[in-house]
Tab-separated table of C-alpha atoms and ligand atoms in Angstrom:
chain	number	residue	atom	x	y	z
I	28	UNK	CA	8.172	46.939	23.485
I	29	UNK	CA	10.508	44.044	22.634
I	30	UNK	CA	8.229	41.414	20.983
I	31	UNK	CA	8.203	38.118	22.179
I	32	UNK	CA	8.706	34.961	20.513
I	33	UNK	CA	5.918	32.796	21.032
I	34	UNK	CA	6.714	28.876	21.272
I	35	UNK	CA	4.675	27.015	18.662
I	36	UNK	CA	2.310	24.453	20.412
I	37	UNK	CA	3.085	21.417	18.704
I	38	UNK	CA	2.184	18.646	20.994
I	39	UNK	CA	-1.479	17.966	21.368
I	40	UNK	CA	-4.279	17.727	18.662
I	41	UNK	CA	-3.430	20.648	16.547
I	42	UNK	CA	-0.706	18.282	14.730
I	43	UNK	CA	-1.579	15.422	13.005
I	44	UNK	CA	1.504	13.249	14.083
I	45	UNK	CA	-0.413	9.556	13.022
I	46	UNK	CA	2.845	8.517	11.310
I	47	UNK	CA	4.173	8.025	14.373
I	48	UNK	CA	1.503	5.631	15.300
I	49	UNK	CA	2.386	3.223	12.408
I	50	UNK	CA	5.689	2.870	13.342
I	51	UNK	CA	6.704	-0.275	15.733
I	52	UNK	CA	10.561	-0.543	17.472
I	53	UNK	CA	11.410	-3.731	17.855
I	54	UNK	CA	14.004	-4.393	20.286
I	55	UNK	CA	15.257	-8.495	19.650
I	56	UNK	CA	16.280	-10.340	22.635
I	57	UNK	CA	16.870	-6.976	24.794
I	58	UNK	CA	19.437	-8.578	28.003
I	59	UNK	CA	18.827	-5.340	30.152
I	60	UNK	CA	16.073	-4.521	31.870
I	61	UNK	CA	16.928	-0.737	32.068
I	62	UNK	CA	17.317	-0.402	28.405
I	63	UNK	CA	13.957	-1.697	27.833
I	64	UNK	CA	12.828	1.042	30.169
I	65	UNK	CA	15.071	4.120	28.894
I	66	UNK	CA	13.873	3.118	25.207
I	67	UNK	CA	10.580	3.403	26.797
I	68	UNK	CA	10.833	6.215	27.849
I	69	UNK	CA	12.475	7.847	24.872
I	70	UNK	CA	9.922	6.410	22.559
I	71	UNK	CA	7.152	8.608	24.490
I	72	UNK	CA	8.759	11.562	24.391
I	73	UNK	CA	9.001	11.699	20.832
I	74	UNK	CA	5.477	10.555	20.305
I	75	UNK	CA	6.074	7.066	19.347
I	76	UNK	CA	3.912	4.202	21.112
I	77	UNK	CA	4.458	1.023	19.810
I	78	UNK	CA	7.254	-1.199	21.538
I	79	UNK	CA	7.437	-4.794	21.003
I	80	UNK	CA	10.553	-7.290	22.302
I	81	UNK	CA	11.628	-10.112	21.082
I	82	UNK	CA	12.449	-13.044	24.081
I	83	UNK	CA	13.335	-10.035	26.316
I	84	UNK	CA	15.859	-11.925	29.282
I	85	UNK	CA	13.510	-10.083	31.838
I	86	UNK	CA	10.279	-8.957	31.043
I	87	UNK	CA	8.381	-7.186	33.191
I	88	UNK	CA	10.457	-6.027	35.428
I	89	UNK	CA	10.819	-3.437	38.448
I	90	UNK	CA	14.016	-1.775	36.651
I	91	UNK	CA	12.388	-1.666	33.163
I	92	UNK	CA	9.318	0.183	34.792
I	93	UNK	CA	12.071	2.193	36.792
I	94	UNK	CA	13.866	3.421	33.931
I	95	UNK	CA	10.772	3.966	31.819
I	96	UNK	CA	9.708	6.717	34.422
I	97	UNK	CA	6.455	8.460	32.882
I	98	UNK	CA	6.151	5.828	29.948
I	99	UNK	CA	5.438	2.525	32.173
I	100	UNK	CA	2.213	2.922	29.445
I	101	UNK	CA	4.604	2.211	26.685
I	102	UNK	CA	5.585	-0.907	28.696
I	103	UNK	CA	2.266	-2.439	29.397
I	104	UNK	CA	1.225	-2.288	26.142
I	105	UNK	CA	4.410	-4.030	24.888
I	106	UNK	CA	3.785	-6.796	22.604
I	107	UNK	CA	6.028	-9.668	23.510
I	108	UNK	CA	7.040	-12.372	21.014
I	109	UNK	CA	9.043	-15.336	20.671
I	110	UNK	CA	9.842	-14.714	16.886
I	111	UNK	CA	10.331	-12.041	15.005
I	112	UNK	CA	8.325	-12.958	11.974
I	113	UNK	CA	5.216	-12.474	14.083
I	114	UNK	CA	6.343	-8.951	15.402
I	115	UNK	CA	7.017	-7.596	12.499
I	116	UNK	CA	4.222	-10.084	9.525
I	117	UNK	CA	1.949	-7.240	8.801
I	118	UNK	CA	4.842	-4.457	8.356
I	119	UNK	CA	5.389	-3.149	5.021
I	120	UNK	CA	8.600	-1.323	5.355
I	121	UNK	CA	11.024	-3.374	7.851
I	122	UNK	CA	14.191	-1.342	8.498
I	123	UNK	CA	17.089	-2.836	10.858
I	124	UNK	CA	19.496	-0.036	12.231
I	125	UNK	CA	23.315	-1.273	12.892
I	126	UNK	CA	26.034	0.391	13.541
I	127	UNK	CA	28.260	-1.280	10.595
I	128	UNK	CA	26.930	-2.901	7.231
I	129	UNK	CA	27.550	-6.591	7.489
I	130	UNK	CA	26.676	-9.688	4.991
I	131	UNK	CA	25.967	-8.298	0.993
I	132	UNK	CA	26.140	-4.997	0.726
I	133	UNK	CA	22.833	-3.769	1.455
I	134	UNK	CA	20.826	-0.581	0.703
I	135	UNK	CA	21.850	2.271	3.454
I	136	UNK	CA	19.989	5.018	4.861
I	137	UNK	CA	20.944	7.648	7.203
I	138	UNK	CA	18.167	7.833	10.036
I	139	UNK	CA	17.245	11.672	8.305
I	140	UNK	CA	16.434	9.842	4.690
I	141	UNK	CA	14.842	7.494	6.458
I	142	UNK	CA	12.303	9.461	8.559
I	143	UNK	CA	11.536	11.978	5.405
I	144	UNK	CA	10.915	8.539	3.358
I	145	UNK	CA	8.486	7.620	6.099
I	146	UNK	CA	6.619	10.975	6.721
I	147	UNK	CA	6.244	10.806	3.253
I	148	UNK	CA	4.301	7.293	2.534
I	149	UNK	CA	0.932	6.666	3.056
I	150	UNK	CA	0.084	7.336	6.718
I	151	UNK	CA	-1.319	3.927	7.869
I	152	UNK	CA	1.901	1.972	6.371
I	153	UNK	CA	2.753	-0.378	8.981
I	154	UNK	CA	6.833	0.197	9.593
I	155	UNK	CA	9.138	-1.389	11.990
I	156	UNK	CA	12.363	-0.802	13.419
I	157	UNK	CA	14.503	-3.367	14.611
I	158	UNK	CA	17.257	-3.173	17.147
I	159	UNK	CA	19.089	-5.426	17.804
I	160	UNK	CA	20.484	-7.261	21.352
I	161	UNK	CA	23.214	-5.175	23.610
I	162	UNK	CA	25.984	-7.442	22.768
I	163	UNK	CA	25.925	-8.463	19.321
I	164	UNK	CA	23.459	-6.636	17.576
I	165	UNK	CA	21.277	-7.716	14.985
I	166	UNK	CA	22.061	-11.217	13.304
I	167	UNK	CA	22.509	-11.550	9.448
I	168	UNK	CA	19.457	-13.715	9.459
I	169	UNK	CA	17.227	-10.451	11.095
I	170	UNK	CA	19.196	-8.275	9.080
I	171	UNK	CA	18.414	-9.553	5.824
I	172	UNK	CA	14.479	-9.393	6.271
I	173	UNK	CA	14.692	-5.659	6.091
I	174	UNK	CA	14.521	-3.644	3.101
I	175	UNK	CA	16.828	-1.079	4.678
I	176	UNK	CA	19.406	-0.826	6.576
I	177	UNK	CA	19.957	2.578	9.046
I	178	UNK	CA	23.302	3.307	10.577
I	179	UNK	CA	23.465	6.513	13.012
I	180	UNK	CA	26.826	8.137	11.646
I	181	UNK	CA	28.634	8.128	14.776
I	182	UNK	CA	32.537	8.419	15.579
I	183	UNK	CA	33.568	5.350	12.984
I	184	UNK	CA	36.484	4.406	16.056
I	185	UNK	CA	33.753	3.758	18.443
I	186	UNK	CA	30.347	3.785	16.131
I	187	UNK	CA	28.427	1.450	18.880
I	188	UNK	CA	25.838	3.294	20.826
I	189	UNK	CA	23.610	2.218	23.607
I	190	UNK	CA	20.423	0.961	22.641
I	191	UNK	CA	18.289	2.812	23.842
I	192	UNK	CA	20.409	6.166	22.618
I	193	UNK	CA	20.233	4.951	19.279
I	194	UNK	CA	16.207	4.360	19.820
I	195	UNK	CA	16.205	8.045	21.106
I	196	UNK	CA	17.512	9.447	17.853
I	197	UNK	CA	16.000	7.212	15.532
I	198	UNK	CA	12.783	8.727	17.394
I	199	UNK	CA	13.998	12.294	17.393
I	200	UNK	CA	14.671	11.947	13.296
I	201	UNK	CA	10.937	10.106	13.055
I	202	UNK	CA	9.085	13.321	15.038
I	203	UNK	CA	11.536	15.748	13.323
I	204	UNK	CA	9.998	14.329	9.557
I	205	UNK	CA	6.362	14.117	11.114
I	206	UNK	CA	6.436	17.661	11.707
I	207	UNK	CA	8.327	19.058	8.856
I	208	UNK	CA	5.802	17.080	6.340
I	209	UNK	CA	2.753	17.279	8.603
I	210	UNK	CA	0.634	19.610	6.046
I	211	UNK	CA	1.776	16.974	3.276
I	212	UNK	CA	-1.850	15.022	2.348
I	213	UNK	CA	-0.437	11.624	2.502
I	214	UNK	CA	-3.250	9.077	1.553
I	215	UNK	CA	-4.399	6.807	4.400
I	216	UNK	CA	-4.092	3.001	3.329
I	217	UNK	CA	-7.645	2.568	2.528
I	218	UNK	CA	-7.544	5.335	-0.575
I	219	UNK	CA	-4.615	3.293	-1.851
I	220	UNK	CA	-5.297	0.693	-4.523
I	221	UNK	CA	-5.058	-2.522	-2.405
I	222	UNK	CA	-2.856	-4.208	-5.118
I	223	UNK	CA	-0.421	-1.430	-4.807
I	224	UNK	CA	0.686	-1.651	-1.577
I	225	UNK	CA	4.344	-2.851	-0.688
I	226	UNK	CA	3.850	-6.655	0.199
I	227	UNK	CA	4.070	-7.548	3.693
I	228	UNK	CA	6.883	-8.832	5.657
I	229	UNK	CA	4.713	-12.084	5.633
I	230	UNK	CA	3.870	-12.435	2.007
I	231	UNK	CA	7.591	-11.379	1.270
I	232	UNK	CA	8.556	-14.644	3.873
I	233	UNK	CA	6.313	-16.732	1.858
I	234	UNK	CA	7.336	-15.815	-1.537
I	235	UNK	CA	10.956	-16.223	-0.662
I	236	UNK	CA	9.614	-20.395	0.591
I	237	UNK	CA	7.867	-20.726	-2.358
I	238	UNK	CA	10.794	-19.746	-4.460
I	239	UNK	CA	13.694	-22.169	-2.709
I	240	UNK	CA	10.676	-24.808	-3.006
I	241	UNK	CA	10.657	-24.743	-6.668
I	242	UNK	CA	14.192	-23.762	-7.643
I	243	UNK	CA	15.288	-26.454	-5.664
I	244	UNK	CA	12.912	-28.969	-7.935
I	245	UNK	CA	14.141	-27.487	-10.834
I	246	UNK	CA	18.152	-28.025	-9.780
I	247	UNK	CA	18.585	-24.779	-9.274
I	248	UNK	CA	19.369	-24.319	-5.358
I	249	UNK	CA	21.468	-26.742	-4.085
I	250	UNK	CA	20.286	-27.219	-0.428
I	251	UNK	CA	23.760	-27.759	0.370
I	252	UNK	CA	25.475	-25.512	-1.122
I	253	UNK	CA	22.320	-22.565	-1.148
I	254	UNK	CA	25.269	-19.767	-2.056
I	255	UNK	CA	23.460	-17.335	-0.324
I	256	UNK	CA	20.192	-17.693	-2.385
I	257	UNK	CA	17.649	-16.919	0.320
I	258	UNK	CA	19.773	-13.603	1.156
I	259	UNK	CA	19.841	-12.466	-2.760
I	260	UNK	CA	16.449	-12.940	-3.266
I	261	UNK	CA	15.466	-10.742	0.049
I	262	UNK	CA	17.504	-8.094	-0.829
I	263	UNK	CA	16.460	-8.492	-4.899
I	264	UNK	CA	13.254	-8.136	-3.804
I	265	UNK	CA	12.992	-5.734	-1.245
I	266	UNK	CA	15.033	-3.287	-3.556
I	267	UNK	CA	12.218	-4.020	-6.022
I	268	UNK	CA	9.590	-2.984	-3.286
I	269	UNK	CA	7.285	-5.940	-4.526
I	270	UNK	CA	3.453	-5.330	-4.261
I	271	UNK	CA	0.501	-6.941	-3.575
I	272	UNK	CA	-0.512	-7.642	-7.209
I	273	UNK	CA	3.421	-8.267	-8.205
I	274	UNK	CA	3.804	-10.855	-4.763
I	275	UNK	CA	0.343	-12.307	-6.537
I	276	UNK	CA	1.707	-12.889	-9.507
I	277	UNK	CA	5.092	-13.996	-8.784
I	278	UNK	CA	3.448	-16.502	-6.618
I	279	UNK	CA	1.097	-17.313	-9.897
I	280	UNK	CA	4.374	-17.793	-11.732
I	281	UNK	CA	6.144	-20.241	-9.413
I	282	UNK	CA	3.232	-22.370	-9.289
I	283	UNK	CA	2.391	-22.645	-12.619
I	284	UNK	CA	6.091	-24.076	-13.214
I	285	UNK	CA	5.848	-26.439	-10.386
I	286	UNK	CA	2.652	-27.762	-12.565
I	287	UNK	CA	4.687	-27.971	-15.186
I	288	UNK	CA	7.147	-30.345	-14.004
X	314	SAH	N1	28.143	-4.478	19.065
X	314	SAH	C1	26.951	-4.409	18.296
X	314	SAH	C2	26.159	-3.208	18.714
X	314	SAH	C3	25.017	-3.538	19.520
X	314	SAH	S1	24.345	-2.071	20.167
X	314	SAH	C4	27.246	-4.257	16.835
X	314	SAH	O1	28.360	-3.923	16.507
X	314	SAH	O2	26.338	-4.430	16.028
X	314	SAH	C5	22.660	-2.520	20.214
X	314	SAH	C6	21.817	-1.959	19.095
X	314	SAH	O3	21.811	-0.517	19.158
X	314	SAH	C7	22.251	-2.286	17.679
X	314	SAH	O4	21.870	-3.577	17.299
X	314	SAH	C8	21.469	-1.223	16.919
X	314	SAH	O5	20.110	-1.596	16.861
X	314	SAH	C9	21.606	-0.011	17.843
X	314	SAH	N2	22.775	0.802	17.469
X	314	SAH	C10	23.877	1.022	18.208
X	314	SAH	N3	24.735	1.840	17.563
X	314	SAH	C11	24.145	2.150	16.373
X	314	SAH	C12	24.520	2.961	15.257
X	314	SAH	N4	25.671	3.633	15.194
X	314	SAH	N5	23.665	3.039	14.218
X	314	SAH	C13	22.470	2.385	14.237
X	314	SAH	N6	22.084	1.607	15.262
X	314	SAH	C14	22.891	1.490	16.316
């Protein structure tokens, strides 16, 4: 008798897939209803739940809940902001995905590095993905809050996708890395040593203030003429993958030579 090759059930509870809960896509100043829908939808299907927009042009919306099909949950439990800093504060990885490298040269992933780096960090890491509006993608301003940025490696004469078909593989590459590492222990956040988690998106925000604060007392940053200070410092920093304790001290640092003045 020929044997038969049985399908492996990998939806439901037999596979711990909580990674994909941690991870947010962030979709800034979407202009089409029907993308917010399709990436909806194409979020769901890979597991993924949480959706949040950025001053969506039309939000809710019959096309959006259209498009999304079986995921309308995915819509109505959108978060919906008017900045980005309060999508993504608590995040401790914050990747934007483009389709070419713009402003410094910045550190690069391919979607496949990326997911494997994220199946592979502690499971209750906050991450989000930002995508960026139909026309003109993400700005250098959103860009240069991530620590990474993802390009899909599409045809370089026409590298652009849709949104939502660049959500869909990002997703694909995420569940693809969930389930490849899903017997990998990863510890949850609360077994990690609280000063040794990555800083958040907010305390990297207000360490980058409190730095143009005081070199700017000290001569160092010319408000006029900043020569791209705030934009070194991000990337400086997120390269470094600051901590808690290191964002503590830093911030120790800074105001012990403002005191000093
Ligand atoms: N013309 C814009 C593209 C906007 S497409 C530009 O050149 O940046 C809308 C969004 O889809 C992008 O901001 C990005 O989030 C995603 N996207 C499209 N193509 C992509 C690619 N090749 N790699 C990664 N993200 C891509």
């Amino acid at each position: 008798m020929q044997s038969v090759r049985m399908a492996p059930i990998i939806d439901g509870l037999l596979v711990v897939l909580s990674m994909l809960n941690n991870v947010q896509f962030v979709m800034s100043h979407p202009t089409h209803p029907g993308n917010i829908g399709a990436a909806a939808r194409a979020m769901k299907n890979m597991g993924l739940s949480q959706l949040s927009l950025i001053n969506p042009k039309q939000f809710p919306c019959a096309e959006a809940t259209q498009r999304a099909s079986g995921a309308q949950d995915i819509l109505a439990n959108a978060g919906v902001y008017d900045s980005l800093d309060q999508a993504i504060a608590g995040s401790r990885l914050v990747v934007g995905t483009s389709a070419r490298s713009r402003t410094l040269p910045w550190p690069m992933l391919e979607p496949r590095e990326l997911a494997e780096k994220i199946a592979q960090e502690p499971s209750t890491h906050p991450v989000a993905i930002l995508f960026g509006t139909e026309n003109s993608g993400l700005t250098n301003s959103e860009l240069q809050l991530c620590h990474y940025h993802v390009a899909i490696p599409a045809n370089p004469n026409y590298s652009s996708l849709n949104i939502a078909s660049a959500m869909q593989l990002i997703a694909y590459e995420l569940r693809m890395a969930a389930l490849k590492f899903e017997h990998l222990e990863t510890a949850s956040e609360a077994e990690v040593d609280p000063g040794e988690l990555p800083a958040t998106a907010e305390q990297m925000d207000q360490m980058i203030k409190h730095f143009e604060q005081v070199l700017e007392s000290t001569g160092y940053l010319d408000p006029v003429k900043p020569k791209m200070l705030e934009l070194r410092l991000r990337r400086l920093f997120g390269k470094a993958q600051v901590t808690d304790s290191e964002f503590r001290m830093l911030r120790g640092i800074l105001a012990s030579i403002k005191k000093f003045e």
